[in-house]
């Protein structure tokens, strides 16, 4: 059988496009229409009563987005939350993966156990966290109190509530990072490691000069996946603190939920939602560029 | 189409007085004879209607007894139960779509009725229709303050819902501890600590402090509160605010009873409101520290676990508390009074009919409304083993068996609060938050600013000032 090489003919391209067009049309319908609707909504006051109605309000919603102190404060809290969760998950996940990779026996069982938190729905993690940290009957609250480490109300105090929700997210998603890094560790060149060992390199030197550079791409992928998820984090905070106390855990998705589904200020919510989308695209673009640069250099 | 005359429908109404003596018994017969002829009840037979409700005790009881309604009317009712917030979203989107995914709506006065009353049927249409079953004993049988607060908006003529449930905040306390330490407390505090109509919030504070100082080995703290940054915090604070003579808007009781589109300037910087905020901050300092992470369920659980001696709480928690190890040890009283009065925040709701529903479904929905809020169904709810709320009708409270159940031992634990509730619902005791379309946003401002105050980030004066500024912007004052 003769193999065809080179670019497909224009006729064939046309045929492929015709075959794909229903799917492309459907995809456009379910993504582009809502996308442009949301952009249009952000320039309107939207009313739900008696059917959806738009009243053009110009740049009013956008002006509010950039002048509202509550939105500013929520972005700041989101940034703290984002850096803390993603940072901790990357560091702890990498360490976990290295430890598991170094095991000679029982690694499969350990991996299975490590992955358990990841399979629990975030809502359940929130409910579990609320239960364990309850000041009257929560096990963790009791342990912290008995050990003298913390005797306040964990979810009811500014500071500790933020730490608690960050740790809940870290507990749930660090295993995902560990799993991705573990997959990457399999690609670290054994011969290079052996050569380094022969030259008397210490573990820390192998880690810094061989292992981490070898898995840098995979680390970036893990970072990208967790970063995208952290931006839209919602369930655990919604269940445990609902943004409190004193708005100290009111990250931007919680604020957006309030504006959209409690106040039904849908025009303003659309504007806030678009800023979240832009932020996500910026983060994703930055990581993708890094990844490409990494691939080019290697 | 079969035509019914009013006298057909009223046939058997004379037996209504006897209804109260019949108990839950053969409900179908009692209702059919008491409110209308069989034909009137069967006029929408074969229809299926959708009822969306908050997951509250009355709906749980009704869901468990729907067979009797279906047998009576031939109407199938599908009930969707969920958290109030989720319900509001679904109802708003239903109205927004101009459709009727839900025919009968659990219409919270603040989150559904005020913003979306135009989407609900004015029930006078059915009340004045000779072909429809009458509301047994008339709408006058509903507790008047509840009828206005749950059912009306802006005017005293239109009626959008029938009162369906009526949770109200009262003072729930460990009667066993108050009795055991009565003399010692009286000696230490210099007043009779037994909760009564004359107890003041200042005395409540002193009692709380007395328990928190370790004077009773059974509990570590005196009081617990639902002070999570959530609707519960606004509810908890409102009791104090109203008692001190403050309010969110001018003419607060009227704004709470009938509601308005333009409430005017926020009144939270008035001296009584500031005094209330100062007191609330002081009170929460001696409360169980868990208070700032509890909503109403959290604080009830902690009370049940013996964490503290008393709390302001919704009266419908009596049902579950009386089936806990604390059974028989709990006392109930109206909330303490402030310089102005005793205020007990009312959190009731009515059920209404979606105006987008078809005429046939609206008829079926009306039959369901009449049945669901009838004295017999409310009595059934009281006796239900799966929950059940407390009645919204005076005639149920007047039933001898219900009266008898208001003292222990009882098979209707919610009725242990009956005397307290009948006081709490009086015009000078009931606490009504503003019924305005922007309430959700205003509520969020209130509990967020209060949460900042409790976290020590703002003084009471700064809190009230900041809340006023934000609320004025929201309502356009």
XYZ file of N, CA, C and O in Angstrom, chain A residues 48-52 64 70 134-137 153 155-156 158 242-247 250 257-258 261-264, chain B residues 88-89 92 95-96 116 118-119 229-230 289-290 292-294 302 305 307 440-441 444 447-448 451-452 455 457 470:
224
model
N -34.273 39.800 35.961
C -34.801 38.453 35.738
C -36.322 38.417 35.713
O -36.927 37.491 35.200
N -36.923 39.430 36.328
C -38.376 39.381 36.498
C -39.113 39.522 35.171
O -38.833 40.420 34.395
N -40.036 38.609 34.940
C -40.836 38.658 33.716
C -40.026 38.334 32.481
O -40.284 38.868 31.406
N -39.020 37.481 32.647
C -38.164 37.123 31.526
C -36.889 37.957 31.559
O -36.891 39.075 32.076
N -35.842 37.389 31.008
C -34.543 38.050 31.032
C -34.610 39.380 30.266
O -35.073 39.424 29.132
N -17.327 49.995 38.395
C -17.474 49.437 39.739
C -16.403 48.391 40.023
O -15.856 48.336 41.118
N -14.399 46.234 48.054
C -14.633 44.835 48.402
C -14.007 43.890 47.384
O -13.444 42.852 47.735
N -14.675 21.958 64.690
C -15.715 22.573 65.530
C -15.197 22.732 66.967
O -14.667 21.782 67.543
N -15.352 23.929 67.520
C -14.774 24.170 68.855
C -15.411 23.337 69.969
O -14.814 23.194 71.043
N -16.608 22.805 69.745
C -17.211 22.063 70.853
C -16.972 20.556 70.771
O -16.891 19.892 71.787
N -16.854 20.013 69.561
C -16.654 18.568 69.500
C -15.641 18.127 68.446
O -15.481 16.935 68.199
N -11.046 29.785 68.421
C -12.025 29.183 67.515
C -11.423 29.211 66.109
O -11.319 30.266 65.491
N -12.112 28.175 62.927
C -12.818 28.702 61.757
C -13.527 30.025 62.049
O -14.034 30.671 61.134
N -13.552 30.421 63.320
C -14.245 31.653 63.683
C -13.300 32.808 63.976
O -13.738 33.850 64.456
N -10.081 35.382 62.618
C -9.347 35.886 61.458
C -7.926 35.307 61.504
O -7.307 35.255 62.550
N -17.810 30.370 54.547
C -18.640 31.212 53.694
C -18.043 32.616 53.521
O -18.747 33.605 53.431
N -16.723 32.670 53.568
C -16.054 33.958 53.370
C -15.664 34.677 54.650
O -14.903 35.628 54.621
N -16.187 34.249 55.785
C -15.916 34.907 57.054
C -14.740 34.287 57.763
O -14.075 33.429 57.200
N -14.448 34.628 58.990
C -15.031 35.768 59.691
C -14.451 37.088 59.178
O -13.313 37.112 58.729
N -15.244 38.117 59.283
C -14.833 39.463 58.879
C -14.290 39.480 57.454
O -13.332 40.185 57.163
N -14.878 38.687 56.576
C -14.476 38.621 55.160
C -13.051 38.126 54.946
O -12.505 38.277 53.857
N -12.897 35.625 52.133
C -13.790 35.879 50.992
C -12.960 36.059 49.722
O -12.691 37.186 49.275
N -19.977 34.637 43.619
C -21.199 33.862 43.903
C -22.249 34.764 44.565
O -23.430 34.735 44.205
N -21.802 35.550 45.546
C -22.728 36.465 46.232
C -23.380 37.430 45.240
O -24.601 37.598 45.228
N -25.532 35.104 42.516
C -26.628 34.220 42.916
C -27.283 34.552 44.249
O -28.219 33.885 44.665
N -26.777 35.565 44.928
C -27.494 36.019 46.126
C -28.122 37.378 45.856
O -29.238 37.649 46.264
N -27.368 38.249 45.170
C -27.909 39.585 44.900
C -28.541 39.653 43.511
O -29.222 40.627 43.197
N -28.261 38.675 42.663
C -28.743 38.638 41.282
C -28.413 39.914 40.516
O -29.182 40.381 39.699
N -33.801 29.957 46.359
C -33.967 31.321 45.831
C -33.398 31.407 44.415
O -34.002 32.004 43.520
N -32.239 30.779 44.209
C -31.645 30.799 42.868
C -32.561 30.141 41.850
O -32.791 30.673 40.760
N -35.660 32.292 41.212
C -35.323 33.499 40.443
C -35.102 33.147 38.980
O -35.572 33.849 38.082
N -38.432 32.370 37.285
C -39.137 33.612 36.931
C -38.446 34.282 35.746
O -39.097 34.821 34.848
N -37.107 34.259 35.778
C -36.333 34.894 34.718
C -36.609 34.265 33.361
O -36.641 34.948 32.344
N -39.757 39.284 44.057
C -40.447 38.605 42.954
C -41.957 38.480 43.162
O -42.579 37.572 42.616
N -44.295 39.972 41.909
C -45.047 40.053 40.652
C -45.120 38.706 39.934
O -45.936 38.508 39.056
N -44.271 37.795 40.350
C -44.292 36.459 39.748
C -45.227 35.503 40.464
O -45.366 34.349 40.062
N -20.397 34.458 60.228
C -20.634 35.511 59.229
C -21.624 34.982 58.190
O -21.236 34.428 57.151
N -22.884 35.134 58.494
C -23.952 34.531 57.709
C -25.248 35.188 58.156
O -25.266 35.958 59.100
N -16.700 30.825 72.790
C -15.899 31.315 71.648
C -16.270 30.654 70.326
O -15.950 31.184 69.250
N -16.923 29.508 70.400
C -17.347 28.851 69.159
C -18.438 29.609 68.439
O -18.712 29.337 67.265
N -18.708 32.350 66.936
C -18.436 32.996 65.649
C -18.284 31.999 64.499
O -18.062 32.409 63.362
N -18.378 30.713 64.803
C -18.357 29.758 63.683
C -19.640 28.920 63.638
O -19.711 27.937 62.923
N -20.647 29.330 64.413
C -21.905 28.577 64.416
C -23.029 29.335 63.728
O -23.223 30.534 63.952
N -24.266 22.523 69.871
C -23.376 22.787 71.012
C -24.180 22.865 72.313
O -23.733 22.370 73.360
N -24.936 19.518 73.399
C -23.740 18.850 73.944
C -23.357 19.372 75.318
O -22.327 18.985 75.866
N -22.555 22.551 76.211
C -21.446 23.515 76.192
C -21.781 24.807 76.939
O -20.894 25.491 77.407
N -31.215 40.806 50.378
C -30.059 39.904 50.393
C -28.743 40.673 50.479
O -27.833 40.305 51.222
N -28.675 41.737 49.732
C -27.444 42.527 49.710
C -27.289 43.293 51.027
O -26.196 43.385 51.585
N -26.230 40.950 53.732
C -24.810 40.621 53.629
C -23.950 41.729 54.244
O -22.974 41.458 54.944
N -24.296 41.413 58.202
C -23.540 40.362 58.903
C -22.033 40.449 58.644
O -21.240 40.011 59.463
N -21.647 41.061 57.518
C -20.210 41.208 57.269
C -19.617 42.260 58.210
O -18.569 42.043 58.830
N -19.497 40.975 61.692
C -18.424 39.993 61.847
C -17.086 40.715 62.062
O -16.250 40.283 62.862
N -16.909 41.824 61.363
C -15.674 42.607 61.550
C -15.623 43.174 62.966
O -14.569 43.230 63.590
N -14.716 40.468 65.310
C -13.312 40.076 65.159
C -12.375 41.146 65.716
O -11.159 40.995 65.683
N -11.989 44.178 64.546
C -11.412 45.056 63.523
C -12.041 46.441 63.516
O -11.457 47.377 62.988
N -23.038 51.727 53.374
C -23.202 50.712 52.331
C -24.680 50.449 52.032
O -25.080 50.292 50.874
